[in-house]
């Protein structure tokens, strides 16, 4: 009998979700639901690593739960929960911090990027990947569907698991990243050298999943391109045009090279891309509005998800506590 793989991934409630989150990660999460035993998490503890407003965090966490259901995650077919509801994550993170090397954490590019421009750099921003490793390892995860930017964190998680197992005996499953072939890295429309992100301050460069058709058309029309007006895919030489082709391809189930076929001008590229994105997002927006009207039901479903998650996480944590030498209470 084929053994079903365990899948785990997480997303931060740090702002309204953007097109890159959907194309690079969430769409993949949805498609894995029926093939694997999937566990998905709103990582509110990770959102504490940067300055935040408590009321906004609470509401962003609930709204992200609704958004995850709106894109197609079904609490009956996967485990969907909020990280802070399962206390094993914070305790597991300490075991990971004591297994990761300081030098490894210092090399993480997400830490470098986020700390360079920040007024306040928390200790949690530095140890962030250790909490992420706990998230993944607590569920005996085989596969971690993420966008390209998270590859390094998953590699570190593997290294931590291997080190822990070799020091303290077989405890954790060693996971691997699953990165989609297209849409893995959606770039900012105004700064095509930077990834689109929900928390960077670039409203014109970021398409939000909840943007209306007018906003999407306006943002795509103003996207930075170049001066030669020839449409072909060349991410290094033509980053802006190539990003639009990637978005168009990912939104219509084609590669960026295929998406360029028949498109003669930048005007044409922008109109076609905007239309494809609007069509793709329309049903998600409609489902989100329905779910947002009943927050108590979302709360109930997330609490059931946390109960399911806790059962798996507590068994793994007990095993790790025992193997690392903590006296049983
Ligand atoms: P923040 O701006 O707060 O760092 P973010 O928009 O980068 O947030 P995350 O919560 O860090 O989003 O990521 C959720 C998932 O979305 C991850 O798997 C990540 O790899 C993916 N992702 C985020 N941005 C992009 C992007 N521009 N292209 C492709 N995938 C992305
Ligand atoms: N660091 C990730 C979010 C995240 C995650 C995880 C992803 C937290 N825990 C576990 C996969 C598995 C990010 O910034 N996108």
mmCIF file of C-alpha atoms and ligand atoms in Angstrom:
data_model
loop_
_atom_site.group_PDB
_atom_site.id
_atom_site.type_symbol
_atom_site.label_atom_id
_atom_site.label_comp_id
_atom_site.label_asym_id
_atom_site.label_seq_id
_atom_site.Cartn_x
_atom_site.Cartn_y
_atom_site.Cartn_z
ATOM 1 C CA UNK A 1 0.000 0.000 0.000
ATOM 2 C CA UNK A 2 1.335 3.422 -0.917
ATOM 3 C CA UNK A 3 2.040 5.570 2.130
ATOM 4 C CA UNK A 4 0.429 9.026 1.916
ATOM 5 C CA UNK A 5 2.941 11.841 2.352
ATOM 6 C CA UNK A 6 2.547 14.413 5.116
ATOM 7 C CA UNK A 7 2.595 17.985 3.812
ATOM 8 C CA UNK A 8 3.038 21.089 5.996
ATOM 9 C CA UNK A 9 3.161 24.785 5.165
ATOM 10 C CA UNK A 10 2.526 28.152 6.791
ATOM 11 C CA UNK A 11 1.713 31.748 5.926
ATOM 12 C CA UNK A 12 2.066 34.892 8.066
ATOM 13 C CA UNK A 13 -0.885 37.159 8.930
ATOM 14 C CA UNK A 14 1.173 40.252 8.115
ATOM 15 C CA UNK A 15 -1.195 41.950 5.669
ATOM 16 C CA UNK A 16 -3.691 41.168 2.984
ATOM 17 C CA UNK A 17 -2.545 38.310 0.754
ATOM 18 C CA UNK A 18 -1.002 39.152 -2.601
ATOM 19 C CA UNK A 19 -0.790 37.461 -5.967
ATOM 20 C CA UNK A 20 2.654 35.953 -5.236
ATOM 21 C CA UNK A 21 1.291 34.150 -2.173
ATOM 22 C CA UNK A 22 -1.454 32.646 -4.296
ATOM 23 C CA UNK A 23 0.576 31.681 -7.371
ATOM 24 C CA UNK A 24 3.740 30.700 -5.491
ATOM 25 C CA UNK A 25 2.206 28.823 -2.595
ATOM 26 C CA UNK A 26 -1.526 28.673 -1.880
ATOM 27 C CA UNK A 27 -2.581 27.266 -5.219
ATOM 28 C CA UNK A 28 -0.156 24.430 -4.689
ATOM 29 C CA UNK A 29 -1.485 23.863 -1.164
ATOM 30 C CA UNK A 30 -4.986 23.426 -2.562
ATOM 31 C CA UNK A 31 -3.916 20.963 -5.245
ATOM 32 C CA UNK A 32 -2.053 18.778 -2.720
ATOM 33 C CA UNK A 33 -5.100 18.384 -0.437
ATOM 34 C CA UNK A 34 -6.402 15.226 -2.051
ATOM 35 C CA UNK A 35 -3.050 13.596 -2.706
ATOM 36 C CA UNK A 36 -1.482 13.918 0.722
ATOM 37 C CA UNK A 37 -2.170 14.386 4.423
ATOM 38 C CA UNK A 38 -1.942 18.191 4.482
ATOM 39 C CA UNK A 39 -1.453 20.441 7.498
ATOM 40 C CA UNK A 40 -1.653 24.204 6.907
ATOM 41 C CA UNK A 41 -1.089 26.924 9.430
ATOM 42 C CA UNK A 42 -1.562 30.677 9.906
ATOM 43 C CA UNK A 43 1.750 31.494 11.596
ATOM 44 C CA UNK A 44 0.764 34.268 13.978
ATOM 45 C CA UNK A 45 3.791 33.685 16.248
ATOM 46 C CA UNK A 46 6.040 34.481 13.273
ATOM 47 C CA UNK A 47 4.134 37.745 12.765
ATOM 48 C CA UNK A 48 5.307 38.836 16.254
ATOM 49 C CA UNK A 49 8.909 39.042 14.986
ATOM 50 C CA UNK A 50 8.228 42.468 13.445
ATOM 51 C CA UNK A 51 6.513 45.515 15.025
ATOM 52 C CA UNK A 52 2.714 45.101 14.886
ATOM 53 C CA UNK A 53 -0.582 46.336 16.249
ATOM 54 C CA UNK A 54 -2.322 43.703 18.466
ATOM 55 C CA UNK A 55 -5.883 44.381 17.217
ATOM 56 C CA UNK A 56 -4.707 44.307 13.602
ATOM 57 C CA UNK A 57 -2.864 41.028 14.149
ATOM 58 C CA UNK A 58 -5.981 39.400 15.643
ATOM 59 C CA UNK A 59 -8.149 40.519 12.766
ATOM 60 C CA UNK A 60 -5.528 39.637 10.118
ATOM 61 C CA UNK A 61 -5.249 36.117 11.593
ATOM 62 C CA UNK A 62 -8.999 35.501 11.350
ATOM 63 C CA UNK A 63 -9.216 37.058 7.906
ATOM 64 C CA UNK A 64 -6.306 34.953 6.629
ATOM 65 C CA UNK A 65 -8.088 31.834 7.923
ATOM 66 C CA UNK A 66 -11.109 32.894 5.842
ATOM 67 C CA UNK A 67 -8.924 33.627 2.839
ATOM 68 C CA UNK A 68 -7.315 30.186 3.014
ATOM 69 C CA UNK A 69 -10.763 28.609 2.915
ATOM 70 C CA UNK A 70 -11.778 30.970 0.080
ATOM 71 C CA UNK A 71 -8.851 29.876 -2.127
ATOM 72 C CA UNK A 72 -10.041 26.294 -1.716
ATOM 73 C CA UNK A 73 -8.631 24.767 1.470
ATOM 74 C CA UNK A 74 -11.327 22.574 2.961
ATOM 75 C CA UNK A 75 -11.120 21.883 6.732
ATOM 76 C CA UNK A 76 -12.651 18.456 6.066
ATOM 77 C CA UNK A 77 -9.858 17.516 3.670
ATOM 78 C CA UNK A 78 -6.855 19.098 5.423
ATOM 79 C CA UNK A 79 -5.846 20.275 8.890
ATOM 80 C CA UNK A 80 -6.115 24.076 8.975
ATOM 81 C CA UNK A 81 -5.191 25.905 12.181
ATOM 82 C CA UNK A 82 -3.546 28.906 13.852
ATOM 83 C CA UNK A 83 0.031 28.316 15.076
ATOM 84 C CA UNK A 84 -0.502 30.161 18.390
ATOM 85 C CA UNK A 85 -3.349 27.778 19.281
ATOM 86 C CA UNK A 86 -0.924 24.851 19.489
ATOM 87 C CA UNK A 87 1.567 25.676 22.231
ATOM 88 C CA UNK A 88 3.901 22.853 21.201
ATOM 89 C CA UNK A 89 5.253 25.146 18.450
ATOM 90 C CA UNK A 90 6.822 27.603 20.891
ATOM 91 C CA UNK A 91 8.355 24.821 22.985
ATOM 92 C CA UNK A 92 9.594 22.982 19.908
ATOM 93 C CA UNK A 93 11.225 26.203 18.720
ATOM 94 C CA UNK A 94 13.469 26.234 21.805
ATOM 95 C CA UNK A 95 14.756 22.743 20.991
ATOM 96 C CA UNK A 96 15.443 23.954 17.432
ATOM 97 C CA UNK A 97 17.245 27.108 18.603
ATOM 98 C CA UNK A 98 19.528 24.918 20.694
ATOM 99 C CA UNK A 99 20.247 22.704 17.674
ATOM 100 C CA UNK A 100 20.757 25.406 15.003
ATOM 101 C CA UNK A 101 24.177 27.078 14.872
ATOM 102 C CA UNK A 102 24.388 30.854 15.364
ATOM 103 C CA UNK A 103 26.325 31.100 12.080
ATOM 104 C CA UNK A 104 23.581 29.247 10.196
ATOM 105 C CA UNK A 105 20.900 31.633 11.430
ATOM 106 C CA UNK A 106 23.107 34.628 10.602
ATOM 107 C CA UNK A 107 23.399 33.511 6.965
ATOM 108 C CA UNK A 108 19.632 33.502 6.308
ATOM 109 C CA UNK A 109 18.850 35.991 3.542
ATOM 110 C CA UNK A 110 15.324 36.715 4.841
ATOM 111 C CA UNK A 111 16.886 37.884 8.128
ATOM 112 C CA UNK A 112 19.401 40.041 6.258
ATOM 113 C CA UNK A 113 16.704 41.585 4.020
ATOM 114 C CA UNK A 114 14.235 42.261 6.841
ATOM 115 C CA UNK A 115 16.798 43.518 9.370
ATOM 116 C CA UNK A 116 18.665 45.895 7.045
ATOM 117 C CA UNK A 117 15.793 48.332 6.635
ATOM 118 C CA UNK A 118 14.256 47.927 10.127
ATOM 119 C CA UNK A 119 14.404 50.455 12.988
ATOM 120 C CA UNK A 120 13.960 47.672 15.520
ATOM 121 C CA UNK A 121 15.354 44.168 15.010
ATOM 122 C CA UNK A 122 13.924 41.665 17.505
ATOM 123 C CA UNK A 123 15.726 38.537 18.712
ATOM 124 C CA UNK A 124 12.737 36.656 17.310
ATOM 125 C CA UNK A 125 13.478 37.912 13.797
ATOM 126 C CA UNK A 126 16.887 36.257 14.104
ATOM 127 C CA UNK A 127 15.594 32.945 15.510
ATOM 128 C CA UNK A 128 12.558 32.947 13.162
ATOM 129 C CA UNK A 129 13.828 29.946 11.111
ATOM 130 C CA UNK A 130 14.105 27.845 14.298
ATOM 131 C CA UNK A 131 10.378 28.362 14.944
ATOM 132 C CA UNK A 132 9.731 27.507 11.297
ATOM 133 C CA UNK A 133 11.775 24.316 11.717
ATOM 134 C CA UNK A 134 9.635 23.389 14.750
ATOM 135 C CA UNK A 135 6.462 23.995 12.700
ATOM 136 C CA UNK A 136 7.661 21.578 10.049
ATOM 137 C CA UNK A 137 9.326 18.902 12.178
ATOM 138 C CA UNK A 138 6.498 18.579 14.741
ATOM 139 C CA UNK A 139 4.300 17.052 12.028
ATOM 140 C CA UNK A 140 6.723 14.409 10.664
ATOM 141 C CA UNK A 141 6.549 16.380 7.426
ATOM 142 C CA UNK A 142 7.759 14.896 4.128
ATOM 143 C CA UNK A 143 7.023 17.863 1.825
ATOM 144 C CA UNK A 144 6.867 21.628 2.329
ATOM 145 C CA UNK A 145 5.137 23.541 -0.517
ATOM 146 C CA UNK A 146 6.549 27.093 -0.559
ATOM 147 C CA UNK A 147 7.688 29.818 -2.937
ATOM 148 C CA UNK A 148 11.334 30.052 -4.000
ATOM 149 C CA UNK A 149 12.146 32.591 -1.240
ATOM 150 C CA UNK A 150 11.617 29.909 1.431
ATOM 151 C CA UNK A 151 13.992 27.307 -0.019
ATOM 152 C CA UNK A 152 16.813 28.361 2.305
ATOM 153 C CA UNK A 153 14.639 27.994 5.433
ATOM 154 C CA UNK A 154 13.570 24.500 4.426
ATOM 155 C CA UNK A 155 17.219 23.559 3.783
ATOM 156 C CA UNK A 156 18.091 24.774 7.278
ATOM 157 C CA UNK A 157 15.202 22.726 8.699
ATOM 158 C CA UNK A 158 16.660 19.644 7.012
ATOM 159 C CA UNK A 159 20.088 20.346 8.500
ATOM 160 C CA UNK A 160 18.587 20.805 11.967
ATOM 161 C CA UNK A 161 16.629 17.537 11.693
ATOM 162 C CA UNK A 162 19.687 15.600 10.528
ATOM 163 C CA UNK A 163 21.847 17.071 13.327
ATOM 164 C CA UNK A 164 19.230 16.372 16.020
ATOM 165 C CA UNK A 165 18.775 12.792 14.803
ATOM 166 C CA UNK A 166 22.498 12.127 14.741
ATOM 167 C CA UNK A 167 23.047 13.602 18.219
ATOM 168 C CA UNK A 168 20.013 12.201 19.989
ATOM 169 C CA UNK A 169 18.751 9.273 17.893
ATOM 170 C CA UNK A 170 16.090 9.060 15.237
ATOM 171 C CA UNK A 171 13.467 11.656 16.160
ATOM 172 C CA UNK A 172 12.450 13.760 13.162
ATOM 173 C CA UNK A 173 11.518 13.063 9.550
ATOM 174 C CA UNK A 174 13.818 15.002 7.185
ATOM 175 C CA UNK A 175 11.534 17.133 4.938
ATOM 176 C CA UNK A 176 11.993 18.554 1.458
ATOM 177 C CA UNK A 177 10.767 21.762 -0.208
ATOM 178 C CA UNK A 178 8.240 21.552 -3.080
ATOM 179 C CA UNK A 179 8.491 24.638 -5.292
ATOM 180 C CA UNK A 180 6.098 25.154 -8.232
ATOM 181 C CA UNK A 181 7.628 25.420 -11.720
ATOM 182 C CA UNK A 182 5.724 28.603 -12.575
ATOM 183 C CA UNK A 183 4.710 31.487 -10.338
ATOM 184 C CA UNK A 184 7.369 30.472 -7.801
ATOM 185 C CA UNK A 185 8.675 34.014 -7.700
ATOM 186 C CA UNK A 186 6.279 36.819 -8.573
ATOM 187 C CA UNK A 187 8.102 40.161 -8.634
ATOM 188 C CA UNK A 188 6.882 43.616 -7.572
ATOM 189 C CA UNK A 189 5.314 45.421 -10.570
ATOM 190 C CA UNK A 190 7.147 48.668 -9.754
ATOM 191 C CA UNK A 191 10.432 47.056 -8.654
ATOM 192 C CA UNK A 192 10.809 43.888 -10.734
ATOM 193 C CA UNK A 193 14.101 43.136 -8.978
ATOM 194 C CA UNK A 194 12.255 42.548 -5.654
ATOM 195 C CA UNK A 195 9.702 39.844 -4.849
ATOM 196 C CA UNK A 196 6.092 40.943 -4.471
ATOM 197 C CA UNK A 197 5.345 41.000 -0.753
ATOM 198 C CA UNK A 198 2.349 41.742 1.447
ATOM 199 C CA UNK A 199 4.217 43.695 4.100
ATOM 200 C CA UNK A 200 6.642 45.846 2.044
ATOM 201 C CA UNK A 201 5.276 49.302 1.392
ATOM 202 C CA UNK A 202 4.716 49.115 -2.373
ATOM 203 C CA UNK A 203 0.945 49.447 -2.945
ATOM 204 C CA UNK A 204 1.256 50.110 -6.693
ATOM 205 C CA UNK A 205 3.630 47.184 -7.208
ATOM 206 C CA UNK A 206 1.533 44.649 -5.293
ATOM 207 C CA UNK A 207 -1.650 42.996 -6.579
ATOM 208 C CA UNK A 208 -3.792 41.940 -3.634
ATOM 209 C CA UNK A 209 -6.033 38.895 -4.020
ATOM 210 C CA UNK A 210 -8.928 41.107 -2.854
ATOM 211 C CA UNK A 211 -8.179 43.995 -5.280
ATOM 212 C CA UNK A 212 -11.119 44.890 -7.519
ATOM 213 C CA UNK A 213 -10.881 44.705 -11.320
ATOM 214 C CA UNK A 214 -10.205 48.452 -11.641
ATOM 215 C CA UNK A 215 -7.270 48.337 -9.200
ATOM 216 C CA UNK A 216 -5.774 45.313 -10.940
ATOM 217 C CA UNK A 217 -6.034 46.944 -14.394
ATOM 218 C CA UNK A 218 -4.492 50.170 -13.115
ATOM 219 C CA UNK A 219 -1.576 48.441 -11.356
ATOM 220 C CA UNK A 220 -0.792 46.214 -14.351
ATOM 221 C CA UNK A 221 -1.013 49.158 -16.797
ATOM 222 C CA UNK A 222 1.508 51.108 -14.721
ATOM 223 C CA UNK A 223 3.881 48.149 -14.318
ATOM 224 C CA UNK A 224 7.504 48.992 -15.105
ATOM 225 C CA UNK A 225 8.669 47.521 -18.437
ATOM 226 C CA UNK A 226 11.478 48.789 -20.733
ATOM 227 C CA UNK A 227 11.826 50.868 -23.874
ATOM 228 C CA UNK A 228 12.091 48.305 -26.718
ATOM 229 C CA UNK A 229 8.429 47.146 -26.940
ATOM 230 C CA UNK A 230 9.325 43.548 -27.859
ATOM 231 C CA UNK A 231 7.537 40.814 -25.943
ATOM 232 C CA UNK A 232 9.716 37.835 -25.048
ATOM 233 C CA UNK A 233 10.804 36.056 -21.860
ATOM 234 C CA UNK A 234 14.245 37.059 -20.564
ATOM 235 C CA UNK A 235 14.207 37.560 -16.767
ATOM 236 C CA UNK A 236 17.722 39.081 -16.633
ATOM 237 C CA UNK A 237 17.487 41.398 -19.647
ATOM 238 C CA UNK A 238 13.759 42.227 -19.386
ATOM 239 C CA UNK A 239 12.710 41.749 -15.744
ATOM 240 C CA UNK A 240 9.454 43.764 -15.904
ATOM 241 C CA UNK A 241 8.123 42.174 -19.112
ATOM 242 C CA UNK A 242 9.215 38.712 -17.972
ATOM 243 C CA UNK A 243 7.394 39.156 -14.676
ATOM 244 C CA UNK A 244 4.166 39.999 -16.540
ATOM 245 C CA UNK A 245 4.676 36.938 -18.753
ATOM 246 C CA UNK A 246 5.206 34.772 -15.663
ATOM 247 C CA UNK A 247 2.008 36.130 -14.107
ATOM 248 C CA UNK A 248 0.068 35.652 -17.350
ATOM 249 C CA UNK A 249 1.429 32.107 -17.780
ATOM 250 C CA UNK A 250 0.781 31.103 -14.161
ATOM 251 C CA UNK A 251 -2.753 32.539 -14.334
ATOM 252 C CA UNK A 252 -3.600 30.593 -17.500
ATOM 253 C CA UNK A 253 -1.748 27.318 -16.878
ATOM 254 C CA UNK A 254 1.119 27.931 -19.314
ATOM 255 C CA UNK A 255 4.845 28.585 -19.137
ATOM 256 C CA UNK A 256 5.980 32.247 -19.514
ATOM 257 C CA UNK A 257 7.450 31.423 -22.947
ATOM 258 C CA UNK A 258 4.141 29.959 -24.155
ATOM 259 C CA UNK A 259 2.263 32.936 -22.709
ATOM 260 C CA UNK A 260 4.246 35.284 -24.995
ATOM 261 C CA UNK A 261 2.872 33.638 -28.151
ATOM 262 C CA UNK A 262 0.739 36.015 -30.202
ATOM 263 C CA UNK A 263 1.325 39.054 -28.005
ATOM 264 C CA UNK A 264 2.640 41.902 -30.137
ATOM 265 C CA UNK A 265 2.938 44.920 -27.854
ATOM 266 C CA UNK A 266 3.342 45.914 -24.224
ATOM 267 C CA UNK A 267 -0.179 47.367 -24.272
ATOM 268 C CA UNK A 268 -1.542 44.011 -25.425
ATOM 269 C CA UNK A 269 0.536 42.155 -22.795
ATOM 270 C CA UNK A 270 -0.797 44.363 -20.013
ATOM 271 C CA UNK A 271 -4.452 44.111 -21.023
ATOM 272 C CA UNK A 272 -4.265 40.320 -21.452
ATOM 273 C CA UNK A 273 -2.454 39.875 -18.130
ATOM 274 C CA UNK A 274 -4.864 42.091 -16.185
ATOM 275 C CA UNK A 275 -7.890 40.261 -17.657
ATOM 276 C CA UNK A 276 -6.442 36.836 -16.818
ATOM 277 C CA UNK A 277 -5.714 37.850 -13.214
ATOM 278 C CA UNK A 278 -9.188 39.389 -12.738
ATOM 279 C CA UNK A 279 -10.851 36.193 -14.034
ATOM 280 C CA UNK A 280 -8.709 33.952 -11.839
ATOM 281 C CA UNK A 281 -9.413 35.959 -8.671
ATOM 282 C CA UNK A 282 -13.137 36.600 -9.197
ATOM 283 C CA UNK A 283 -14.476 33.323 -7.660
ATOM 284 C CA UNK A 284 -12.032 33.543 -4.744
ATOM 285 C CA UNK A 285 -13.246 37.043 -3.912
ATOM 286 C CA UNK A 286 -16.885 35.930 -3.987
ATOM 287 C CA UNK A 287 -16.210 32.995 -1.616
ATOM 288 C CA UNK A 288 -14.207 35.233 0.714
ATOM 289 C CA UNK A 289 -17.118 37.659 1.063
ATOM 290 C CA UNK A 290 -19.442 34.793 2.063
ATOM 291 C CA UNK A 291 -17.010 33.415 4.641
ATOM 292 C CA UNK A 292 -16.202 36.843 6.087
ATOM 293 C CA UNK A 293 -19.891 37.270 6.925
ATOM 294 C CA UNK A 294 -19.685 34.452 9.531
ATOM 295 C CA UNK A 295 -16.557 34.869 11.711
ATOM 296 C CA UNK A 296 -17.914 32.573 14.462
ATOM 297 C CA UNK A 297 -18.009 29.658 12.017
ATOM 298 C CA UNK A 298 -14.392 30.330 10.962
ATOM 299 C CA UNK A 299 -13.400 30.395 14.637
ATOM 300 C CA UNK A 300 -15.095 27.056 15.207
ATOM 301 C CA UNK A 301 -13.381 25.424 12.216
ATOM 302 C CA UNK A 302 -9.957 26.779 13.237
ATOM 303 C CA UNK A 303 -10.416 25.445 16.799
ATOM 304 C CA UNK A 304 -11.217 21.972 15.425
ATOM 305 C CA UNK A 305 -8.107 22.227 13.219
ATOM 306 C CA UNK A 306 -5.973 23.099 16.252
ATOM 307 C CA UNK A 307 -7.295 20.041 18.134
ATOM 308 C CA UNK A 308 -6.297 17.776 15.246
ATOM 309 C CA UNK A 309 -2.874 19.442 14.925
ATOM 310 C CA UNK A 310 -2.148 19.262 18.661
ATOM 311 C CA UNK A 311 -2.515 15.495 18.716
ATOM 312 C CA UNK A 312 0.270 15.043 16.181
ATOM 313 C CA UNK A 313 2.499 17.840 17.510
ATOM 314 C CA UNK A 314 2.358 16.735 21.149
ATOM 315 C CA UNK A 315 3.367 13.161 20.313
ATOM 316 C CA UNK A 316 6.401 14.373 18.331
ATOM 317 C CA UNK A 317 7.379 16.876 21.006
ATOM 318 C CA UNK A 318 7.199 14.204 23.733
ATOM 319 C CA UNK A 319 9.539 12.035 21.652
ATOM 320 C CA UNK A 320 11.974 14.917 21.162
ATOM 321 C CA UNK A 321 11.890 15.888 24.866
ATOM 322 C CA UNK A 322 12.672 12.324 25.856
ATOM 323 C CA UNK A 323 15.498 11.896 23.326
ATOM 324 C CA UNK A 324 17.166 15.222 24.154
ATOM 325 C CA UNK A 325 17.302 14.265 27.847
ATOM 326 C CA UNK A 326 14.557 16.287 29.525
ATOM 327 C CA UNK A 327 13.272 14.568 32.647
ATOM 328 C CA UNK A 328 9.669 13.431 32.178
ATOM 329 C CA UNK A 329 7.307 15.453 34.411
HETATM 330 P P1 LIG B 1 5.852 39.295 4.161
HETATM 331 O O1 LIG B 1 5.823 40.432 3.216
HETATM 332 O O2 LIG B 1 5.154 39.576 5.460
HETATM 333 O O3 LIG B 1 7.218 38.697 4.347
HETATM 334 P P2 LIG B 1 5.011 37.495 2.094
HETATM 335 O O4 LIG B 1 4.054 38.171 1.186
HETATM 336 O O5 LIG B 1 6.401 37.295 1.642
HETATM 337 O O6 LIG B 1 4.961 38.160 3.519
HETATM 338 P P3 LIG B 1 4.663 34.959 3.489
HETATM 339 O O7 LIG B 1 3.615 34.865 4.527
HETATM 340 O O8 LIG B 1 6.069 35.141 3.943
HETATM 341 O O9 LIG B 1 4.325 36.100 2.430
HETATM 342 O O10 LIG B 1 4.635 33.686 2.528
HETATM 343 C C1 LIG B 1 3.593 32.794 2.303
HETATM 344 C C2 LIG B 1 3.966 31.936 1.107
HETATM 345 O O11 LIG B 1 3.912 32.737 -0.084
HETATM 346 C C3 LIG B 1 5.378 31.364 1.146
HETATM 347 O O12 LIG B 1 5.360 30.017 0.713
HETATM 348 C C4 LIG B 1 6.166 32.202 0.178
HETATM 349 O O13 LIG B 1 7.215 31.477 -0.423
HETATM 350 C C5 LIG B 1 5.099 32.562 -0.845
HETATM 351 N N1 LIG B 1 5.396 33.831 -1.496
HETATM 352 C C6 LIG B 1 5.447 35.050 -0.906
HETATM 353 N N2 LIG B 1 5.730 36.009 -1.807
HETATM 354 C C7 LIG B 1 5.866 35.374 -3.002
HETATM 355 C C8 LIG B 1 6.171 35.823 -4.313
HETATM 356 N N3 LIG B 1 6.370 37.108 -4.586
HETATM 357 N N4 LIG B 1 6.237 34.912 -5.310
HETATM 358 C C9 LIG B 1 6.007 33.597 -5.053
HETATM 359 N N5 LIG B 1 5.729 33.099 -3.834
HETATM 360 C C10 LIG B 1 5.657 33.969 -2.812
HETATM 361 N N1 LIG B 2 8.642 31.642 6.836
HETATM 362 C C1 LIG B 2 7.540 31.382 5.967
HETATM 363 C C2 LIG B 2 6.245 31.117 6.694
HETATM 364 C C3 LIG B 2 6.325 29.854 7.478
HETATM 365 C C4 LIG B 2 6.383 28.531 6.945
HETATM 366 C C5 LIG B 2 6.443 27.670 8.067
HETATM 367 C C6 LIG B 2 6.407 28.019 5.642
HETATM 368 C C7 LIG B 2 6.367 29.731 8.839
HETATM 369 N N2 LIG B 2 6.429 28.440 9.185
HETATM 370 C C8 LIG B 2 6.538 26.299 7.901
HETATM 371 C C9 LIG B 2 6.503 26.624 5.499
HETATM 372 C C10 LIG B 2 6.561 25.793 6.613
HETATM 373 C C11 LIG B 2 7.412 32.618 5.089
HETATM 374 O O1 LIG B 2 7.930 33.641 5.389
HETATM 375 N N3 LIG B 2 6.736 32.478 4.039
#
